[in-house]
């Protein structure tokens, strides 16, 4: 199963994502913001990164931009968790190097389907 | 939605963090109103955004759509399209209130929207210059449909770097139906120029499945901008579109079902530091226990010093562990204090007064139960201070004070207690008005010889109100007597100090925890009673001539210029073998509910911490007793309820 980094400042959202993915057998590391996610990504190889856009300290888009400068994270799928109303955020995320997005609200089935879609 | 069951815990977490987010929104809005900087707008926006995202995910679509309106408004402010002004702050503050109400109803499993939330939502929409949208029902527009499709897909060179693998997309297409894939290598560069991290290939794909164009586009939605894509129906394979699927309301109904099962279970969020500290202590306890365990095998008198050392350590660890376990229930008083900026702002505006609120000691920690119950009495004291204590700017100017009055909330530790103070620099108590009212109410005969302290006490008497005109603020039928009752239910006391023209200070003294009390153990015959330390004023030994007997059988003695009744515990609780002569025993002067009485006991045994066991759950409620505890020798001692004893005495006197 995959090693997944889940980044969200909201404990409920992060908890829900991690719980669902762990339930599907994945190994999940949680991070509260972009900066902590970058720290977690140091020396660890994740197969997939799921990140919220709006976060304090470092937002998801800056995090993606930074992550993509690291050679080991060049082709690693990174999905932004965004809300419907922010089409521009999807594009901004893409421009920063995100693979795709998962639109909130999503339920556990949608999350798992999307993860499966990325990981193949 | 079978997996929702395990997810219910996160719904609870979501509600808690959203309520915190709302607190942040409120305090930031208030700061913004005071001329705070633009960073606050981002903070407010972020909080609203998180609530919106989570609300929809955790099955609260009404909240999501409400927050969406507020967020849109904030977005315009954030983007500089709209300047923040008073009406916007006002409306957003009311939105915060609405959301709080919605969360409360969510916890209670009630419908989330009510008339107020509909109104505020309408106002938000109106401010944005449009009508409130009806509940969003999204019917997906049916795409055109065909029996088979030709898809030409040519990724841009950089697509791989973004983590999108063309093979994954093709595999995903294969999930829709049978594929015939042809690679297009026309753009492949010469080997020397080939960068393996870039994508140079393209594909022409025939999909033999009667799917909609939308379904195919969905596969490519992340890479729309990163590839050349053409999706065309295979000629002679066009069919008429099918009806769009009906939106399912089942998910929503299911979410509502779990919501009802999710009543507030009264959880506490504990910082990792506290838990780590406790684990550390338990570790030390285990080590000490292992060390002491060696004495079980063989005890040699030469190792006595070691045994003593071990026992000392055990005692220390037990005490520290007790403190840190108690600490779990301790939360900073900030959560209560944070209500007040809003209250003070609204109230002072309404009354045309200028009030500056100062908060001190917000990090002082209180027992969670105390914290939950101290809010109401404090609200009353604060209302009172603004309504009655602080003067209008005109009156203040006339008195040579600045226009702006100061209201101060302070919390700090004193001894084993927490002290919470509400002070103002207003006019102070109006002695004349209070005495006059007390005479009118029949509480006293005349104000002569009454100390300021005694006058201050009068306002805590039931049914007392000095307001010349009852305003709709303080005059809600709740008097200071209820404040005192609430505080005393928490094992605390409330007193007032006041100086004419300089202001008043209300001091609430609370125990650190409700589970353990510090008390003096008093002997009465064979029985032992615990008297809470917080209510003890002094202990005195009386000579028989100091005791005055009054008509009706009551006994009085003079204490600091005041006659206090003597309550003989052996009579009250029917103890055998107790001392009867006043000079043989001891009188403990205690204070409860604002009155002092002397408790006559045989003598004091010592001071100790008592773990409170409920008498009510194990036996039944007993007047004058707040609980029981187990003494070091294993016997049971009753804990006296001073306020209850004072009331008991009052009733006896009246009878």
XYZ file of C-alpha atoms in Angstrom:
775
model
C 0.000 0.000 0.000
C 1.040 3.577 -0.481
C 2.780 6.077 1.785
C 0.643 9.200 1.832
C 1.254 12.636 3.318
C -1.989 14.385 4.384
C -1.690 18.133 4.937
C -4.524 20.190 6.401
C -4.727 22.671 9.249
C -8.189 21.463 10.170
C -7.908 18.546 12.569
C -11.300 17.187 11.561
C -10.570 17.229 7.849
C -7.059 15.832 8.297
C -8.396 13.219 10.696
C -11.122 12.170 8.311
C -8.700 11.861 5.405
C -6.123 9.949 7.439
C -8.730 7.672 9.005
C -10.243 6.827 5.643
C -6.899 6.161 3.982
C -5.597 4.092 6.881
C -8.801 2.112 6.738
C -7.899 1.298 3.143
C -4.494 0.049 4.283
C -2.356 3.074 3.420
C 0.391 4.425 5.614
C -0.490 8.028 6.395
C 1.659 10.825 7.800
C -0.198 13.942 8.924
C 1.013 17.526 8.789
C -0.714 20.679 10.007
C 0.572 23.134 7.439
C 2.812 23.456 4.394
C 5.956 24.073 6.404
C 5.453 20.992 8.573
C 4.668 18.999 5.445
C 7.979 20.062 3.894
C 9.739 19.013 7.085
C 7.967 15.657 6.959
C 8.924 15.236 3.303
C 12.592 15.636 4.191
C 14.162 12.243 3.907
C 10.854 10.452 3.508
C 9.570 9.215 0.191
C 5.837 9.626 -0.186
C 3.870 8.102 -3.018
C 1.182 10.763 -2.807
C 0.649 14.133 -1.140
C -2.830 15.472 -0.329
C -2.820 19.127 0.682
C -5.343 21.761 1.675
C -4.952 25.141 -0.040
C -5.695 27.612 2.740
C -3.433 27.037 5.708
C -1.622 29.269 8.175
C 2.212 29.502 8.234
C 2.550 28.101 4.710
C -0.325 27.540 2.325
C -0.733 24.533 0.066
C 0.282 26.295 -3.136
C 3.607 27.556 -1.774
C 4.168 24.069 -0.418
C 3.677 22.464 -3.831
C 5.961 24.997 -5.471
C 8.672 24.269 -2.920
C 8.174 20.503 -3.103
C 8.504 20.493 -6.892
C 11.961 22.077 -6.661
C 13.174 18.918 -4.964
C 14.354 16.305 -7.471
C 12.851 13.422 -5.481
C 9.408 15.007 -5.673
C 9.427 15.779 -9.418
C 6.825 13.300 -10.563
C 5.132 12.462 -7.275
C 1.373 13.027 -7.453
C 0.209 15.962 -5.356
C -3.507 16.634 -5.017
C -4.945 19.889 -3.730
C -8.038 19.735 -1.555
C -9.983 22.741 -2.759
C -13.497 24.093 -2.597
C -15.853 24.373 -5.521
C -15.854 28.164 -5.510
C -12.148 28.444 -6.122
C -11.600 27.546 -9.729
C -8.717 29.985 -9.803
C -7.111 28.092 -6.924
C -7.220 24.902 -8.963
C -5.332 26.649 -11.743
C -2.950 28.339 -9.340
C -2.261 24.942 -7.798
C -1.697 23.408 -11.203
C 0.668 26.220 -12.173
C 2.638 25.577 -8.977
C 2.990 21.943 -9.974
C 0.036 20.109 -8.445
C -1.116 16.952 -10.195
C -4.804 17.568 -9.670
C -7.403 18.322 -7.093
C -10.145 16.881 -5.033
C -13.090 19.205 -4.570
C -14.524 19.637 -1.084
C -16.909 18.426 0.086
C -15.958 14.856 -0.601
C -16.947 11.700 1.183
C -14.669 8.785 2.016
C -15.695 6.877 -1.127
C -14.797 9.810 -3.365
C -11.498 10.230 -1.577
C -10.589 6.579 -1.999
C -11.686 6.597 -5.636
C -9.505 9.620 -6.352
C -6.522 8.162 -4.557
C -6.967 4.954 -6.466
C -7.179 6.938 -9.649
C -3.828 8.645 -8.976
C -1.993 5.613 -7.691
C -3.383 3.359 -10.376
C -22.425 5.488 3.629
C -21.441 2.616 5.896
C -18.053 4.133 6.705
C -19.648 7.262 8.204
C -19.970 5.544 11.584
C -16.255 5.616 12.315
C -16.085 9.110 10.949
C -18.579 10.491 13.441
C -15.677 11.304 15.764
C -14.357 13.788 13.228
C -17.734 15.446 12.993
C -17.388 16.171 16.695
C -13.835 17.459 16.181
C -15.132 19.587 13.329
C -17.779 21.196 15.546
C -15.214 21.942 18.230
C -12.663 23.428 15.871
C -15.349 25.432 14.093
C -16.489 26.945 17.378
C -12.857 27.913 17.973
C -12.734 29.304 14.454
C -15.826 31.379 15.184
C -14.158 32.744 18.324
C -11.181 33.724 16.186
C -13.466 35.352 13.632
C -15.224 37.305 16.328
C -12.105 38.567 18.071
C -10.500 39.454 14.726
C -13.623 41.314 13.625
C -13.596 43.268 16.861
C -9.910 44.056 16.408
C -10.631 45.113 12.834
C -13.356 47.379 14.127
C -10.743 48.960 16.378
C -8.628 49.763 13.356
C -6.639 46.539 13.108
C -4.557 45.692 10.053
C -5.409 43.841 6.857
C -3.829 40.594 8.003
C -6.908 40.167 10.206
C -9.095 39.908 7.103
C -7.030 36.935 5.971
C -7.384 35.319 9.374
C -11.149 35.800 9.289
C -11.373 34.547 5.730
C -9.340 31.459 6.531
C -11.567 30.612 9.486
C -14.718 31.018 7.387
C -13.209 29.013 4.585
C -12.324 26.090 6.851
C -15.815 26.032 8.309
C -17.344 26.044 4.854
C -15.150 23.240 3.575
C -15.689 21.093 6.632
C -19.416 21.784 6.948
C -20.185 20.267 3.589
C -17.852 17.344 4.169
C -19.281 16.514 7.552
C -22.890 16.654 6.439
C -23.977 20.210 7.254
C -24.890 21.624 3.818
C -26.981 24.438 5.375
C -23.960 25.687 7.253
C -21.792 25.400 4.175
C -24.132 27.535 2.112
C -24.494 30.101 4.894
C -20.733 30.364 5.339
C -20.361 30.589 1.606
C -22.236 33.908 1.640
C -20.062 35.307 4.420
C -16.947 34.019 2.702
C -17.884 35.670 -0.591
C -18.262 38.979 1.187
C -14.914 38.472 2.915
C -13.348 37.537 -0.376
C -14.344 40.892 -1.835
C -12.893 42.666 1.183
C -9.750 40.601 0.948
C -9.399 41.295 -2.748
C -9.734 45.032 -2.135
C -13.026 45.218 -4.056
C -14.805 46.424 -0.974
C -13.648 48.515 1.984
C -14.395 47.154 5.407
C -16.769 49.386 7.341
C -18.979 49.270 10.406
C -22.058 47.763 8.718
C -19.947 44.937 7.266
C -18.306 44.192 10.614
C -21.714 44.312 12.257
C -23.228 41.921 9.735
C -20.288 39.537 9.943
C -20.498 39.532 13.737
C -24.148 38.608 13.450
C -23.197 35.883 10.999
C -20.814 34.507 13.599
C -23.676 34.430 16.101
C -25.884 32.668 13.574
C -23.277 30.020 12.920
C -22.814 29.465 16.643
C -26.550 28.901 16.871
C -26.386 26.482 13.958
C -23.629 24.483 15.641
C -25.616 24.378 18.869
C -28.591 23.064 16.957
C -26.362 20.601 15.135
C -25.269 19.218 18.485
C -28.867 18.981 19.611
C -29.833 17.319 16.339
C -32.281 20.079 15.435
C -32.813 21.639 11.998
C -29.910 23.997 11.385
C -31.619 26.929 9.724
C -33.934 29.214 11.641
C -35.601 32.557 10.920
C -32.561 34.537 12.079
C -30.110 32.580 9.978
C -32.368 32.996 6.933
C -32.544 36.743 7.570
C -28.815 37.177 8.029
C -28.135 35.053 4.990
C -30.475 37.286 3.016
C -28.670 40.367 4.309
C -25.304 38.943 3.319
C -26.593 38.260 -0.161
C -28.164 41.718 -0.330
C -24.869 43.303 0.630
C -23.287 41.422 -2.231
C -25.963 42.905 -4.438
C -28.051 39.872 -5.229
C -30.881 37.766 -3.937
C -30.212 34.860 -1.634
C -29.766 31.813 -3.766
C -32.129 28.968 -3.177
C -30.616 25.820 -1.771
C -28.222 24.734 -4.445
C -29.455 21.759 -6.334
C -27.064 20.902 -9.038
C -28.381 18.918 -11.889
C -25.475 17.921 -14.018
C -25.879 19.049 -17.581
C -26.065 15.998 -19.725
C -23.261 15.844 -22.220
C -23.867 14.521 -25.663
C -23.673 10.822 -25.959
C -22.310 8.390 -28.495
C -21.873 4.656 -28.965
C -18.135 5.069 -29.447
C -15.541 7.855 -29.229
C -12.284 8.866 -30.837
C -9.925 10.580 -28.384
C -6.777 12.310 -29.531
C -4.524 12.957 -26.589
C -1.171 14.680 -26.856
C 0.420 15.683 -23.524
C 2.610 18.768 -23.331
C 6.257 18.118 -22.514
C 5.886 19.217 -18.855
C 2.944 17.024 -17.895
C 5.043 14.337 -16.208
C 6.614 16.835 -13.820
C 3.164 17.613 -12.444
C 2.747 14.003 -11.415
C 0.246 13.070 -14.107
C 1.187 9.853 -15.844
C -0.410 9.465 -19.303
C -0.523 5.698 -18.791
C -2.662 6.212 -15.708
C -5.108 8.277 -17.769
C -5.270 5.618 -20.448
C -5.846 2.947 -17.831
C -8.612 5.062 -16.393
C -10.204 5.305 -19.820
C -10.002 1.543 -20.034
C -12.259 1.487 -16.989
C -14.993 3.059 -19.119
C -14.922 0.438 -21.837
C -12.920 -1.353 -24.455
C -9.978 0.634 -25.916
C -8.014 0.555 -29.113
C -4.861 2.642 -28.533
C -2.435 3.851 -31.145
C 0.771 5.666 -30.163
C 1.731 8.802 -32.059
C 5.510 9.146 -32.071
C 5.678 11.998 -34.559
C 6.898 14.495 -31.945
C 9.611 12.250 -30.567
C 12.979 14.061 -30.766
C 16.310 12.561 -31.671
C 17.812 10.479 -28.868
C 20.521 13.033 -28.135
C 17.903 15.700 -27.517
C 15.513 13.514 -25.577
C 14.849 14.563 -21.990
C 13.493 11.491 -20.183
C 11.617 13.613 -17.656
C 9.489 15.082 -20.443
C 6.640 13.545 -22.368
C 6.947 13.405 -26.122
C 4.394 10.843 -27.130
C 0.778 11.203 -28.104
C -2.065 8.750 -28.453
C -5.083 8.217 -30.583
C -7.630 6.195 -28.694
C -10.856 4.590 -29.765
C -13.232 3.994 -26.874
C -15.983 1.524 -27.666
C -18.474 2.393 -24.940
C -21.792 4.271 -24.886
C -20.616 6.897 -22.405
C -21.189 10.652 -22.237
C -18.591 13.164 -23.328
C -18.562 14.453 -19.709
C -17.384 11.076 -18.460
C -14.406 11.153 -20.777
C -13.607 14.766 -19.996
C -13.656 13.898 -16.285
C -10.717 11.574 -16.833
C -8.693 14.448 -18.245
C -9.941 17.192 -15.912
C -6.585 17.643 -14.153
C -4.581 17.911 -17.350
C -6.849 20.062 -19.531
C -4.195 22.768 -19.709
C -1.316 20.379 -20.079
C -2.290 18.506 -23.190
C -3.916 18.807 -26.582
C -7.139 16.922 -26.313
C -9.850 16.210 -28.825
C -12.881 14.072 -28.030
C -15.140 13.264 -30.947
C -17.986 10.824 -31.404
C -17.132 8.034 -33.792
C -19.128 8.751 -36.961
C -22.573 7.085 -37.163
C -22.595 6.333 -33.438
C -24.661 9.296 -32.111
C -27.652 8.532 -29.845
C -30.174 10.784 -28.039
C -29.188 11.971 -24.563
C -30.589 10.134 -21.572
C -32.333 11.937 -18.697
C -29.945 13.293 -16.070
C -29.847 11.279 -12.849
C -31.959 12.605 -9.952
C -29.843 14.170 -7.210
C -29.678 11.795 -4.280
C -30.890 13.067 -0.953
C -30.067 9.826 0.751
C -26.559 10.866 1.701
C -27.926 13.961 3.352
C -30.517 12.011 5.289
C -27.865 9.570 6.425
C -25.647 12.394 7.601
C -28.525 13.830 9.579
C -29.077 10.489 11.206
C -25.550 10.279 12.531
C -25.707 13.884 13.609
C -28.532 13.096 16.008
C -26.520 10.344 17.610
C -23.785 12.854 18.182
C -24.831 14.774 21.267
C -22.103 16.672 23.093
C -20.250 14.024 25.023
C -18.392 16.640 27.037
C -14.929 16.000 25.710
C -11.775 17.876 26.615
C -8.918 18.613 24.254
C -5.653 17.990 26.026
C -2.308 19.300 24.843
C 0.326 16.704 24.008
C 2.656 18.329 26.567
C 0.296 17.504 29.395
C -0.075 13.909 28.274
C 3.669 13.499 27.820
C 4.245 14.903 31.296
C 1.846 12.358 32.708
C 3.395 9.449 30.865
C 6.758 10.558 32.179
C 5.428 10.591 35.742
C 3.848 7.179 35.378
C 7.232 5.951 34.174
C 8.918 7.257 37.308
C 6.182 5.782 39.453
C 6.798 2.366 37.913
C 10.530 2.649 38.589
C 9.945 3.613 42.217
C 7.449 0.802 42.601
C 9.980 -1.678 41.203
C 12.542 -0.413 43.664
C 10.124 -0.785 46.579
C 9.178 -4.219 45.310
C 12.662 -5.489 46.158
C 11.753 -5.106 49.841
C 9.072 -7.711 49.478
C 11.636 -10.409 48.775
C 13.937 -9.583 51.638
C 13.841 -6.837 54.187
C 17.065 -5.981 55.900
C 17.024 -3.226 58.551
C 20.203 -1.869 57.027
C 18.173 -0.830 54.014
C 15.684 1.195 56.035
C 17.015 4.496 54.734
C 16.492 3.265 51.197
C 12.914 2.269 52.008
C 12.218 5.676 53.485
C 13.681 7.304 50.435
C 11.518 5.163 48.178
C 8.369 5.991 50.103
C 9.174 9.690 49.954
C 9.569 9.406 46.218
C 6.368 7.435 45.903
C 4.526 10.151 47.779
C 6.017 12.836 45.551
C 5.177 11.007 42.349
C 1.652 10.313 43.541
C 1.153 13.990 44.322
C 2.620 15.134 41.024
C 0.555 12.585 39.141
C -2.547 13.772 40.952
C -1.754 17.336 39.977
C -1.190 16.500 36.352
C -4.304 14.335 36.115
C -6.261 17.205 37.593
C -4.504 19.375 35.049
C -6.255 17.546 32.231
C -9.493 19.120 33.286
C -7.858 22.522 33.518
C -8.408 24.922 30.657
C -7.381 28.547 30.290
C -10.007 31.082 31.303
C -9.366 32.831 27.975
C -12.336 30.982 26.478
C -14.619 32.742 28.963
C -12.838 36.102 28.783
C -13.074 36.083 25.007
C -16.824 36.474 25.146
C -16.486 39.880 26.694
C -14.995 42.142 24.013
C -18.162 41.604 22.008
C -20.501 41.975 24.955
C -18.764 45.122 26.168
C -18.801 46.642 22.697
C -22.495 45.961 22.104
C -23.506 47.063 25.582
C -21.490 50.265 25.706
C -22.788 51.297 22.285
C -26.322 50.689 23.400
C -25.886 52.714 26.581
C -23.836 55.495 24.990
C -20.890 54.844 27.249
C -17.235 54.607 26.343
C -15.619 51.530 27.780
C -12.141 50.155 27.407
C -11.904 46.486 28.285
C -8.656 45.172 29.754
C -8.060 41.440 30.066
C -5.377 40.034 32.327
C -4.377 36.497 33.219
C -6.233 34.866 30.342
C -3.923 31.860 30.555
C -4.933 31.087 34.133
C -6.371 27.601 34.116
C -9.648 26.529 35.646
C -11.442 23.230 36.026
C -13.592 22.617 32.931
C -16.803 22.381 34.943
C -16.004 25.599 36.778
C -15.148 27.221 33.474
C -18.475 26.273 31.959
C -20.417 27.627 34.896
C -18.480 30.782 35.677
C -19.484 32.442 32.416
C -23.017 33.404 33.445
C -22.136 35.020 36.769
C -19.327 36.908 35.059
C -21.615 38.120 32.296
C -23.898 39.442 34.977
C -21.082 41.240 36.781
C -19.836 42.765 33.542
C -23.325 43.912 32.518
C -23.748 45.337 35.965
C -20.448 47.176 35.843
C -21.264 48.802 32.507
C -24.885 49.468 33.334
C -24.581 50.676 36.939
C -20.894 51.111 37.657
C -19.483 53.102 34.772
C -20.863 56.580 34.145
C -21.737 58.327 30.904
C -18.935 60.420 29.332
C -20.671 63.614 30.514
C -20.845 62.467 34.127
C -17.264 61.246 34.008
C -16.055 64.567 32.658
C -17.968 66.366 35.396
C -16.225 64.160 37.947
C -12.841 65.048 36.447
C -12.290 61.626 34.883
C -11.479 60.722 31.296
C -14.469 60.021 29.016
C -13.380 56.452 28.548
C -14.202 54.155 31.432
C -12.076 51.102 32.121
C -13.425 47.648 32.817
C -10.835 45.126 33.903
C -11.097 41.350 34.023
C -8.320 39.600 35.841
C -7.626 35.985 36.798
C -4.808 34.708 38.963
C -3.805 32.082 41.502
C -3.889 32.853 45.187
C -3.049 30.030 47.540
C -4.932 26.977 46.387
C -7.590 29.108 44.769
C -8.286 30.913 41.555
C -9.312 34.507 41.904
C -11.322 36.192 39.166
C -11.830 39.933 39.449
C -14.221 42.205 37.617
C -13.307 45.819 38.337
C -14.360 49.159 36.976
C -13.281 52.755 37.544
C -16.849 53.977 37.722
C -18.826 55.714 40.415
C -18.620 52.949 42.999
C -21.512 51.796 45.119
C -24.077 54.415 45.951
C -24.264 53.945 49.701
C -27.293 56.152 50.161
C -29.318 54.429 47.461
C -28.411 50.966 48.723
C -29.243 51.713 52.343
C -32.487 53.388 51.309
C -33.492 50.427 49.194
C -32.541 47.946 51.898
C -34.700 49.802 54.402
C -37.550 49.895 51.890
C -37.196 46.161 51.344
C -37.107 45.541 55.062
C -33.620 44.089 54.972
C -32.314 46.521 57.606
C -33.838 49.099 59.955
C -31.257 51.844 59.450
C -27.914 52.368 57.777
C -26.271 53.794 60.868
C -23.158 52.040 62.046
C -23.066 49.810 58.976
C -19.560 49.295 57.663
C -18.933 49.768 53.935
C -18.394 46.036 53.796
C -21.807 45.405 55.284
C -23.410 47.829 52.822
C -21.718 46.009 49.959
C -23.132 42.748 51.296
C -26.652 44.129 50.998
C -26.622 43.998 47.214
C -26.202 40.216 47.402
C -29.485 39.869 49.270
C -32.295 38.192 47.299
C -34.487 40.549 45.319
C -32.210 43.551 45.680
C -31.866 46.001 42.798
C -30.680 49.595 43.018
C -31.253 50.687 39.454
C -33.471 53.761 39.449
C -34.916 52.664 36.140
C -34.773 48.987 35.337
C -33.018 48.728 32.014
C -33.396 45.778 29.714
C -29.768 44.953 30.359
C -29.282 44.225 34.011
C -32.891 44.138 35.008
C -33.575 40.653 33.808
C -34.893 39.388 37.060
C -31.501 38.007 37.941
C -29.945 39.687 40.896
C -26.592 39.577 42.565
C -28.000 36.937 44.884
C -28.111 34.541 41.950
C -24.518 35.399 41.095
C -23.565 34.532 44.636
C -25.603 31.329 44.524
C -23.976 30.250 41.249
C -20.500 30.918 42.560
C -21.206 29.180 45.837
C -22.482 26.124 43.948
C -18.969 25.931 42.547
C -17.544 26.009 46.046
C -16.485 29.626 45.686
C -17.243 33.010 47.178
C -17.926 36.453 45.755
C -17.262 39.731 47.514
C -17.260 43.403 46.609
C -14.954 46.282 47.457
C -16.019 49.722 46.417
C -14.792 53.283 46.761
C -17.132 56.170 45.980
C -16.043 57.913 42.803
C -13.235 55.430 42.148
C -15.039 52.258 41.197
C -15.843 48.765 42.400
C -14.053 45.427 42.425
C -15.975 42.172 42.458
C -13.777 39.300 43.566
C -14.737 35.736 42.831
C -12.665 33.135 44.644
C -12.900 29.623 43.254
C -11.396 26.282 44.186
C -8.838 24.915 41.714
C -10.863 21.794 41.249
C -14.152 20.384 42.355
C -12.801 16.892 42.813
C -10.409 17.619 45.651
C -10.795 20.171 48.418
C -8.417 21.469 51.025
C -10.026 21.207 54.410
C -9.538 21.102 58.140
C -10.577 17.895 59.826
C -12.621 18.626 62.914
C -13.562 16.095 65.613
C -17.116 15.941 66.960
C -17.443 13.011 69.354
C -16.358 9.937 67.436
C -17.133 11.586 64.109
C -14.842 13.533 61.847
C -16.017 16.430 59.678
C -14.131 18.230 56.941
C -14.531 21.992 56.882
C -13.444 23.480 53.514
C -10.452 25.734 54.056
C -11.771 28.357 51.666
C -14.710 29.136 53.943
C -12.767 29.321 57.213
C -12.222 32.780 58.651
C -10.722 31.975 62.030
C -10.939 29.549 64.936
C -11.616 30.861 68.433
C -11.971 29.422 71.893
C -14.834 31.036 73.769
C -15.312 31.604 77.461
C -18.797 30.743 78.754
C -19.514 34.427 79.461
C -18.845 35.338 75.811
C -21.881 33.322 74.801
C -25.199 35.163 74.773
C -28.427 33.284 74.621
C -31.239 35.031 72.821
C -34.968 34.527 72.818
C -35.849 31.450 70.803
C -32.859 29.467 72.066
C -30.190 30.738 69.682
C -26.655 31.298 70.920
C -24.592 34.283 69.797
C -21.031 35.436 70.306
C -19.254 38.648 69.429
C -16.694 38.426 66.648
C -14.977 41.527 65.239
C -17.776 43.808 66.276
C -20.480 41.564 64.927
C -22.749 39.030 66.651
C -22.552 35.607 65.043
C -24.754 32.578 65.740
C -23.182 29.394 67.068
C -24.068 26.171 65.284
C -23.335 23.139 67.404
C -22.441 20.383 64.957
C -23.091 17.637 67.526
C -26.688 18.854 67.842
C -27.104 19.365 64.132
C -25.834 15.912 63.171
C -26.738 14.106 66.381
C -23.258 12.965 67.419
C -22.782 11.100 70.701
C -19.975 11.729 73.133
C -19.209 15.231 71.937
C -18.075 18.076 74.142
C -20.912 20.297 75.277
C -19.302 23.044 77.319
C -18.287 25.899 75.050
C -14.933 26.399 76.773
C -13.906 22.760 76.189
C -14.279 22.887 72.432
C -13.496 25.191 69.566
C -15.597 27.565 67.484
C -14.625 27.739 63.815
C -15.813 30.966 62.240
C -16.865 30.190 58.679
C -18.339 32.241 55.891
C -20.842 31.016 53.350
C -23.418 32.758 51.176
C -22.107 36.045 52.577
C -23.011 35.248 56.165
C -20.733 34.179 58.960
C -21.507 31.597 61.602
C -19.489 29.825 64.271
C -19.315 26.037 64.101
C -18.832 24.451 67.503
C -16.645 21.334 67.392
C -14.552 19.356 69.874
C -11.295 20.369 68.264
C -9.210 20.294 65.142
C -7.435 17.135 64.071
C -5.423 18.428 61.142
C -5.387 19.829 57.668
C -5.701 17.577 54.647
C -6.741 17.316 51.041
C -9.976 15.447 50.710
C -11.066 13.617 47.595
C -14.746 14.403 47.295
C -17.068 11.415 46.948
C -20.638 12.206 46.133
C -23.065 11.407 48.904
C -25.958 11.914 46.544
C -24.995 9.102 44.172
C -24.002 6.723 46.948
C -26.685 7.535 49.512
C -28.920 10.587 49.271
C -28.687 14.324 49.538
C -28.145 15.504 53.112
C -28.714 19.102 54.096
C -25.509 20.742 55.292
C -23.260 18.072 53.816
C -21.684 18.443 50.385
C -20.051 15.035 50.179
C -17.902 12.512 51.947
C -14.295 11.498 51.906
C -12.177 8.648 53.149
C -9.587 9.425 55.775
C -6.117 7.959 55.978
C -7.277 5.366 58.536
C -10.027 4.205 56.192
C -12.921 5.782 58.052
C -15.450 8.041 56.379
C -15.688 11.757 57.120
C -18.466 14.028 55.933
C -17.609 17.266 54.196
C -19.600 20.204 55.524
C -21.454 22.416 53.090
C -21.027 25.802 54.728
C -23.532 27.654 52.562
C -26.020 24.873 53.249
C -25.393 25.068 57.003
C -25.924 28.825 56.949
C -29.192 28.349 55.088
C -30.173 25.565 57.480
C -29.549 27.863 60.403
C -31.538 30.652 58.786
C -34.505 28.367 58.346
C -34.331 27.137 61.952
C -34.284 30.711 63.132
C -37.297 31.507 61.008
C -39.200 28.447 62.218
